[in-house]
Coordinates of N, CA and C in Angstrom, one line a residue:
M1 N 10.5 -11.9 40.0 CA 11.5 -12.6 38.8 C 11.0 -13.9 38.5
A2 N 10.0 -14.8 37.7 CA 9.7 -16.4 37.8 C 11.5 -16.7 37.2
T3 N 11.3 -18.3 36.4 CA 12.2 -18.7 35.2 C 11.5 -19.4 34.7
S4 N 11.9 -20.3 33.7 CA 10.8 -20.7 32.2 C 10.4 -21.7 32.9
N5 N 10.8 -22.3 34.5 CA 10.1 -23.6 35.2 C 8.8 -23.4 35.9
D6 N 8.5 -22.0 35.7 CA 6.7 -21.4 36.5 C 6.2 -21.0 34.7
I7 N 6.5 -21.4 33.6 CA 5.4 -21.4 32.6 C 4.3 -21.9 32.7
K8 N 3.6 -21.2 32.5 CA 2.2 -21.5 32.4 C 1.3 -21.6 31.6
K9 N 0.2 -22.2 30.8 CA -0.5 -21.8 29.8 C -1.5 -20.3 30.5
G10 N -1.7 -19.4 29.8 CA -2.5 -17.9 30.5 C -1.3 -17.3 31.4
L11 N -0.1 -18.2 32.0 CA 0.9 -16.2 32.4 C 1.1 -15.2 31.2
C12 N 1.6 -14.1 31.2 CA 1.6 -12.8 31.2 C 2.8 -12.8 31.4
I13 N 3.8 -12.3 30.6 CA 4.7 -11.9 30.8 C 5.9 -10.6 29.5
E14 N 6.4 -10.5 30.4 CA 6.7 -9.3 29.5 C 8.4 -9.5 28.6
Y15 N 8.4 -9.5 27.4 CA 8.7 -10.0 26.6 C 9.4 -9.5 25.2
S16 N 10.3 -8.6 24.8 CA 10.7 -8.1 23.6 C 10.0 -6.8 23.8
N17 N 9.6 -6.1 25.2 CA 9.2 -4.7 25.5 C 8.0 -4.3 24.2
D18 N 7.3 -5.5 24.9 CA 5.8 -6.5 24.9 C 5.4 -7.1 26.2
I19 N 3.6 -6.7 26.5 CA 3.3 -8.2 27.0 C 2.7 -9.2 26.3
F20 N 3.4 -10.7 26.6 CA 2.5 -11.9 25.7 C 2.2 -12.9 27.2
K21 N 0.9 -13.8 25.8 CA 0.5 -14.5 27.2 C 0.7 -16.0 26.3
V22 N 0.7 -16.6 27.4 CA 1.5 -17.8 27.1 C 0.0 -18.7 26.8
I23 N 0.2 -19.0 25.0 CA -0.9 -19.9 25.0 C -0.3 -21.2 24.9
E24 N 0.6 -22.1 24.9 CA 0.3 -23.1 25.0 C 2.4 -23.5 25.2
F25 N 2.3 -24.1 25.3 CA 3.6 -24.8 26.5 C 4.4 -26.6 26.3
L26 N 5.3 -26.6 26.2 CA 5.4 -27.7 26.6 C 7.3 -28.0 26.8
H27 N 7.2 -28.8 28.3 CA 8.6 -29.2 28.2 C 9.7 -30.0 27.9
V28 N 10.8 -29.8 27.0 CA 11.1 -30.5 26.6 C 12.5 -30.8 27.8
K29 N 12.5 -32.2 27.4 CA 14.0 -33.0 28.6 C 14.8 -34.4 27.4
P30 N 16.0 -33.0 26.8 CA 16.5 -33.4 26.0 C 17.1 -35.4 26.2
G31 N 17.8 -36.4 25.3 CA 18.1 -37.3 25.9 C 19.6 -36.9 26.7
K32 N 20.3 -35.8 25.2 CA 21.4 -34.6 24.9 C 21.3 -33.7 25.3
G33 N 22.1 -33.3 25.9 CA 21.8 -31.3 25.8 C 21.2 -30.9 27.0
P34 N 21.0 -29.5 27.4 CA 20.5 -28.6 28.7 C 18.5 -29.2 28.3
A35 N 17.8 -29.4 29.3 CA 16.5 -29.1 29.1 C 16.1 -27.9 28.7
F36 N 14.4 -27.5 28.3 CA 14.4 -26.3 27.5 C 12.8 -25.7 27.4
V37 N 12.3 -25.0 27.5 CA 10.4 -25.0 27.5 C 10.1 -24.3 25.5
R38 N 9.5 -24.9 24.9 CA 8.5 -23.7 23.5 C 7.7 -23.8 24.4
T39 N 7.3 -22.6 23.7 CA 6.3 -21.8 24.3 C 5.7 -21.3 22.6
K40 N 4.6 -20.7 23.0 CA 3.5 -20.3 22.0 C 3.0 -19.4 22.2
L41 N 3.1 -17.6 22.5 CA 3.5 -16.1 22.5 C 2.1 -15.8 21.9
K42 N 1.3 -15.2 22.7 CA 0.9 -14.4 22.1 C 0.4 -12.9 22.8
S43 N 1.0 -11.7 21.4 CA 1.2 -10.4 22.8 C -0.7 -10.0 22.5
V44 N -0.5 -9.3 23.9 CA -2.0 -9.1 24.6 C -2.4 -7.6 23.9
T45 N -1.3 -6.8 23.5 CA -1.0 -5.4 22.6 C -2.2 -6.0 21.1
N46 N -1.7 -6.8 20.2 CA -1.4 -6.3 18.6 C -2.3 -7.9 18.7
G47 N -1.7 -8.6 19.4 CA -2.4 -10.2 18.8 C -1.8 -11.3 18.4
K48 N -0.4 -10.6 17.5 CA -0.1 -11.9 17.0 C 0.9 -12.5 17.9
V49 N 1.2 -13.8 17.0 CA 1.3 -15.0 17.9 C 3.1 -15.6 17.5
I50 N 4.0 -15.5 18.5 CA 5.0 -16.0 17.5 C 5.4 -17.4 19.0
D51 N 6.6 -17.5 18.1 CA 6.5 -19.2 18.8 C 8.8 -18.6 19.1
N52 N 8.3 -19.8 20.7 CA 10.2 -19.0 21.2 C 9.7 -20.1 22.3
T53 N 11.1 -19.9 22.4 CA 12.0 -21.0 23.5 C 13.1 -20.8 23.7
F54 N 12.8 -21.0 26.1 CA 13.5 -20.4 26.6 C 14.4 -21.9 27.2
S55 N 15.6 -21.7 27.6 CA 16.3 -22.1 27.9 C 16.0 -22.5 29.4
A56 N 16.0 -24.0 29.9 CA 15.8 -24.3 31.7 C 16.8 -23.1 32.7
G57 N 15.8 -22.6 33.3 CA 16.0 -21.5 34.1 C 16.3 -20.2 33.7
H58 N 15.7 -19.8 32.4 CA 16.3 -18.9 31.9 C 15.2 -17.6 33.0
K59 N 15.2 -16.4 33.8 CA 15.1 -15.6 33.8 C 14.0 -14.9 32.8
I60 N 12.7 -15.2 33.2 CA 11.6 -14.6 32.9 C 10.0 -13.3 33.7
D61 N 10.0 -12.3 33.1 CA 9.7 -11.1 33.6 C 8.4 -11.2 33.8
E62 N 7.2 -11.5 35.1 CA 6.0 -12.4 34.9 C 5.4 -10.1 34.7
V63 N 3.8 -10.8 33.9 CA 3.2 -9.2 34.5 C 2.2 -9.4 35.0
K64 N 1.9 -8.7 35.9 CA 0.4 -9.4 37.0 C -0.3 -8.7 36.2
V65 N -1.6 -9.4 36.0 CA -2.4 -8.5 34.9 C -4.1 -9.6 36.4
I66 N -4.8 -8.0 35.7 CA -6.5 -8.7 36.6 C -7.2 -8.9 35.1
T67 N -8.6 -8.7 35.3 CA -9.7 -9.6 34.4 C -10.8 -8.5 35.2
R68 N -11.7 -8.1 33.9 CA -12.8 -7.3 34.2 C -13.7 -7.3 33.2
K69 N -15.3 -7.9 33.5 CA -16.3 -7.8 33.5 C -16.7 -6.0 32.1
F70 N -17.0 -6.2 31.1 CA -16.9 -4.7 30.5 C -18.1 -5.2 30.0
Q71 N -19.4 -4.1 29.4 CA -20.7 -3.8 29.1 C -19.9 -3.7 27.3
Y72 N -19.8 -4.0 26.4 CA -19.8 -3.0 25.0 C -21.3 -2.1 25.1
L73 N -20.3 -0.6 25.0 CA -21.6 0.6 24.3 C -22.1 0.4 22.8
Y74 N -20.2 0.7 22.5 CA -20.7 0.9 21.6 C -19.6 1.0 20.5
E75 N -19.6 2.0 19.0 CA -18.0 1.4 18.4 C -18.1 2.9 17.5
D76 N -17.0 3.1 17.9 CA -16.9 5.3 16.7 C -15.5 4.6 16.2
D77 N -15.1 6.0 15.1 CA -14.2 6.2 13.6 C -12.5 5.2 14.8
N78 N -11.9 5.5 15.7 CA -10.8 4.9 16.6 C -11.1 3.5 17.4
G79 N -12.2 3.3 17.6 CA -12.3 2.0 18.4 C -13.3 1.6 19.0
F80 N -13.3 0.7 20.4 CA -14.6 0.9 21.2 C -14.7 1.0 22.6
H81 N -15.8 0.8 23.2 CA -16.4 2.6 24.2 C -16.4 0.6 24.8
F82 N -16.4 1.0 26.0 CA -17.0 0.0 27.2 C -17.2 0.5 28.4
M83 N -18.2 -0.1 29.6 CA -18.7 0.8 30.7 C -17.9 -0.7 32.0
N84 N -17.6 0.0 32.5 CA -17.4 -1.2 34.3 C -19.2 -1.8 34.5
N85 N -19.2 -2.9 35.1 CA -20.6 -3.1 35.7 C -20.5 -2.5 37.1
D86 N -19.7 -2.1 37.4 CA -19.8 -2.5 39.0 C -19.5 -0.8 38.9
D87 N -18.6 0.1 38.4 CA -19.3 1.2 38.9 C -19.2 2.0 37.8
F88 N -19.5 1.9 37.2 CA -20.5 2.4 35.6 C -19.5 3.4 34.7
S89 N -17.8 3.6 35.6 CA -16.9 3.9 34.7 C -16.6 3.4 33.0
Q90 N -16.5 3.8 31.6 CA -16.1 3.6 30.7 C -14.5 3.7 30.7
I91 N -14.6 3.1 30.1 CA -12.8 2.4 28.1 C -13.4 2.3 27.6
Y92 N -11.9 2.8 27.2 CA -11.6 2.3 24.8 C -10.5 2.3 25.8
L93 N -10.7 1.2 23.8 CA -10.2 0.5 23.8 C -9.8 0.5 22.1
N94 N -8.6 0.5 21.0 CA -8.7 -0.2 19.7 C -9.1 -0.9 19.5
K95 N -9.2 0.1 17.7 CA -9.8 -1.7 16.8 C -8.7 -2.8 17.0
E96 N -7.2 -2.5 17.5 CA -6.0 -3.9 17.4 C -6.5 -4.4 18.7
M97 N -6.5 -4.0 20.0 CA -7.1 -4.9 20.8 C -7.8 -6.2 21.3
I98 N -8.6 -5.8 20.1 CA -9.8 -7.2 20.2 C -9.8 -8.1 19.1
E99 N -9.9 -9.4 18.8 CA -9.5 -9.8 18.1 C -11.5 -10.1 17.3
N100 N -12.2 -10.4 16.2 CA -13.3 -10.7 15.7 C -14.4 -10.2 17.0
S101 N -13.8 -8.7 15.8 CA -14.9 -7.7 17.2 C -16.0 -7.6 16.6
Q102 N -15.8 -8.3 14.6 CA -16.9 -8.2 13.8 C -18.7 -8.8 14.7
F103 N -18.9 -9.4 16.0 CA -19.5 -10.5 16.5 C -19.3 -9.9 18.1
M104 N -19.6 -8.1 18.3 CA -19.5 -7.5 19.3 C -21.3 -7.4 19.6
K105 N -21.8 -7.4 19.3 CA -23.3 -7.0 20.0 C -23.8 -6.0 20.8
A106 N -24.1 -4.6 21.0 CA -23.7 -3.9 22.0 C -25.1 -4.6 23.2
G107 N -24.2 -4.2 24.4 CA -25.1 -4.8 25.6 C -24.0 -6.1 26.0
E108 N -23.4 -6.7 25.1 CA -23.2 -8.6 25.1 C -21.2 -7.3 26.1
E109 N -21.8 -8.5 26.7 CA -20.5 -8.7 28.2 C -18.9 -9.1 27.4
V110 N -18.3 -8.3 27.7 CA -17.2 -8.9 28.0 C -15.9 -8.7 28.4
T111 N -14.7 -9.8 28.5 CA -13.5 -9.4 29.6 C -13.3 -8.8 28.9
I112 N -12.2 -8.0 30.3 CA -11.4 -6.7 30.2 C -9.2 -7.5 30.3
I113 N -8.9 -7.8 30.1 CA -7.7 -8.1 30.7 C -6.8 -6.3 31.1
L114 N -6.4 -5.6 32.4 CA -5.7 -4.3 32.7 C -4.4 -5.4 33.4
K115 N -3.7 -4.3 33.2 CA -2.7 -4.6 33.7 C -2.4 -3.9 35.8
E116 N -2.0 -4.6 35.8 CA -3.0 -4.1 37.4 C -2.0 -2.9 38.1
A117 N -0.8 -2.8 38.0 CA 0.2 -1.9 38.5 C -0.3 -1.3 38.1
D118 N -1.0 -0.4 37.2 CA -2.3 0.8 36.4 C -3.2 0.5 36.2
E119 N -3.1 0.0 36.6 CA -5.2 -0.8 35.5 C -5.2 -0.3 34.0
T120 N -4.5 -0.1 33.3 CA -4.2 0.3 31.5 C -4.7 -0.8 31.0
P121 N -5.8 -1.1 29.6 CA -6.2 -2.1 29.4 C -4.8 -2.5 29.0
L122 N -5.2 -3.6 28.1 CA -3.7 -4.6 27.7 C -4.7 -5.0 26.3
S123 N -5.9 -5.3 26.6 CA -7.0 -6.5 25.0 C -8.1 -6.6 26.2
A124 N -9.0 -6.9 25.8 CA -10.4 -8.0 25.5 C -10.8 -9.4 24.9
E125 N -12.0 -10.1 25.1 CA -11.6 -11.4 25.3 C -13.7 -11.6 24.9
I126 N -14.2 -11.2 23.5 CA -15.7 -11.4 23.8 C -15.3 -13.3 24.3
P127 N -16.5 -13.4 24.2 CA -17.2 -14.7 23.8 C -17.3 -15.9 23.4
P128 N -16.9 -16.4 23.6 CA -16.2 -17.9 23.3 C -17.1 -18.3 21.3
T129 N -18.7 -18.1 22.1 CA -19.7 -17.9 21.1 C -20.9 -16.8 21.3
V130 N -21.4 -16.7 19.9 CA -22.9 -15.3 20.3 C -24.2 -15.8 20.1
Y131 N -25.2 -15.6 20.2 CA -26.3 -16.2 19.2 C -26.3 -14.2 18.7
L132 N -27.0 -14.5 17.4 CA -27.4 -13.7 17.2 C -27.4 -13.5 15.9
D133 N -28.4 -12.7 15.3 CA -30.2 -13.1 13.7 C -29.9 -12.2 12.5
V134 N -29.9 -14.1 11.9 CA -29.5 -13.6 10.7 C -30.1 -12.5 9.9
I135 N -29.8 -11.6 8.7 CA -30.7 -10.4 8.6 C -30.8 -10.0 6.9
E136 N -29.7 -11.4 6.5 CA -30.0 -10.9 5.3 C -29.0 -12.8 4.7
A137 N -29.9 -12.8 3.9 CA -29.2 -14.5 3.9 C -29.8 -14.7 2.0
D138 N -28.5 -15.6 1.2 CA -28.3 -15.8 -0.2 C -29.8 -17.1 -0.2
P139 N -30.4 -16.5 -1.1 CA -31.3 -18.0 -1.8 C -30.4 -18.9 -1.9
G140 N -30.6 -20.0 -1.1 CA -30.7 -21.7 -1.4 C -30.5 -22.6 -2.5
V141 N -30.0 -22.7 -3.3 CA -30.7 -23.4 -4.7 C -31.1 -24.9 -4.3
K142 N -31.5 -25.3 -5.2 CA -32.8 -26.5 -4.9 C -32.1 -27.4 -5.3
G143 N -31.5 -28.7 -5.0 CA -30.9 -29.7 -5.4 C -29.4 -29.6 -5.2
N144 N -29.3 -28.9 -4.0 CA -27.7 -28.3 -3.6 C -28.1 -29.0 -2.4
T145 N -27.8 -30.7 -1.8 CA -27.5 -31.1 -0.8 C -27.0 -32.7 -1.1
A146 N -26.8 -32.6 -2.0 CA -25.8 -34.1 -1.1 C -24.6 -33.5 -0.9
T147 N -24.1 -33.2 -0.9 CA -22.9 -31.9 0.5 C -23.1 -31.5 1.2
N148 N -22.7 -31.1 2.3 CA -22.6 -30.0 3.6 C -22.8 -28.9 2.1
A149 N -23.7 -28.3 1.2 CA -23.8 -27.0 1.8 C -23.5 -25.7 2.2
L150 N -23.2 -24.5 2.0 CA -23.4 -23.2 2.3 C -23.8 -22.6 2.3
K151 N -24.2 -21.0 2.4 CA -23.9 -20.8 1.4 C -23.7 -19.0 3.2
N152 N -24.3 -17.4 2.4 CA -23.7 -16.6 2.6 C -24.7 -16.4 3.6
A153 N -24.6 -15.4 5.1 CA -25.0 -14.5 5.2 C -24.8 -13.1 5.8
I154 N -25.5 -12.7 6.1 CA -25.2 -11.5 7.3 C -26.2 -11.3 8.2
V155 N -25.0 -11.3 9.4 CA -26.4 -11.7 10.9 C -26.1 -9.7 11.1
E156 N -26.8 -9.7 12.1 CA -26.6 -7.9 12.4 C -25.3 -7.1 13.4
T157 N -24.3 -7.8 13.0 CA -23.2 -7.0 13.9 C -22.7 -6.8 12.3
G158 N -23.5 -7.3 11.2 CA -22.9 -6.6 9.6 C -21.9 -8.1 9.4
A159 N -22.1 -8.4 10.3 CA -20.4 -9.7 9.2 C -21.5 -10.8 9.0
R160 N -20.3 -11.8 7.8 CA -20.8 -11.8 7.2 C -20.3 -14.2 7.7
V161 N -21.0 -14.9 7.7 CA -21.1 -16.2 8.3 C -21.8 -16.9 6.8
M162 N -20.4 -17.7 6.7 CA -21.0 -19.3 6.1 C -22.9 -20.1 6.6
V163 N -23.2 -19.9 6.4 CA -23.9 -21.1 7.3 C -25.1 -22.3 5.8
P164 N -25.9 -22.8 6.5 CA -26.5 -24.0 5.9 C -27.4 -23.8 5.0
L165 N -27.8 -24.4 3.7 CA -29.0 -23.5 2.9 C -30.6 -23.4 3.7
F166 N -29.9 -23.8 5.2 CA -32.1 -24.5 5.2 C -32.3 -22.6 6.2
I167 N -31.3 -22.2 7.0 CA -31.6 -20.9 6.9 C -31.6 -19.5 6.6
E168 N -32.0 -19.4 7.5 CA -33.6 -17.8 6.6 C -33.6 -16.6 7.9
P169 N -33.4 -15.7 5.9 CA -33.5 -14.3 7.4 C -34.1 -14.3 8.2
G170 N -34.2 -13.6 9.7 CA -34.8 -14.1 11.0 C -34.4 -14.7 11.9
D171 N -34.1 -16.0 10.7 CA -33.1 -16.9 12.3 C -31.8 -16.3 13.8
K172 N -32.3 -17.3 15.1 CA -31.7 -17.1 15.3 C -29.9 -18.0 14.9
I173 N -29.5 -17.8 15.8 CA -27.7 -19.2 15.1 C -26.7 -18.4 16.0
K174 N -26.7 -19.4 16.8 CA -24.8 -19.4 17.2 C -23.7 -20.0 16.5
I175 N -22.5 -18.3 17.2 CA -21.6 -18.9 16.3 C -19.9 -18.4 16.7
N176 N -19.5 -18.9 17.3 CA -17.7 -19.4 17.2 C -17.4 -18.3 17.1
T177 N -17.0 -17.1 18.0 CA -16.0 -16.1 17.9 C -14.3 -16.2 17.1
E178 N -13.7 -18.1 17.2 CA -12.7 -18.0 17.3 C -12.3 -17.8 15.6
D179 N -13.3 -18.6 14.9 CA -12.5 -18.7 13.7 C -13.9 -18.6 13.1
G180 N -15.6 -17.7 13.4 CA -16.2 -17.2 12.5 C -16.9 -17.9 12.2
S181 N -16.5 -19.4 12.4 CA -18.2 -19.7 11.5 C -19.4 -20.6 13.0
Y182 N -20.1 -21.5 11.5 CA -21.7 -21.4 12.4 C -21.6 -22.7 13.3
L183 N -22.7 -22.9 14.2 CA -22.3 -24.1 15.3 C -23.9 -24.5 15.2
E184 N -25.1 -23.5 15.3 CA -26.3 -24.0 14.8 C -27.3 -22.9 15.0
R185 N -29.0 -23.8 14.9 CA -30.2 -22.3 14.7 C -30.4 -22.8 15.8
V186 N -31.0 -21.2 16.3 CA -31.3 -21.7 18.0 C -32.3 -21.6 18.3
K187 N -33.1 -21.7 18.1 CA -34.9 -22.0 18.5 C -35.6 -20.5 19.3

């Protein structure tokens, strides 16, 4: 059992019958009244982000988690299948447990967060950036270069990405998986 003074970024806690990961926190000591901790919590089961304030010394239930590297195998109607790189065992995750899954490519390494007590999967984190081939891209409009003009492109995983006009089908691009934005063309 921990207290609100032990809150730090990345800590997993049990709150409102769910498991949350602390993504932001701020210890506040006002001039008048008791201190408190303002937090932003992200549910590891469904990805929902909530704001919460804990009073100083408030008891919190810390959840012990472990992270393991898994290789993404394939997707079916229900979700995603992964293989443990160490013992080749397979694990299955629901589609709701992974954010921005449209950027996952078969064979890619993913970090899966497991509850330490019974090793049930809680969530998966894909890498912050991925390299994908452009399959299809709208043609660029000549003379439309006064500003940072963008066009639609479809990458090998089927995801749509806004890219600069000079990107053509067959190019390999680097994508930020958090917001799905184009970062650069890779040679």
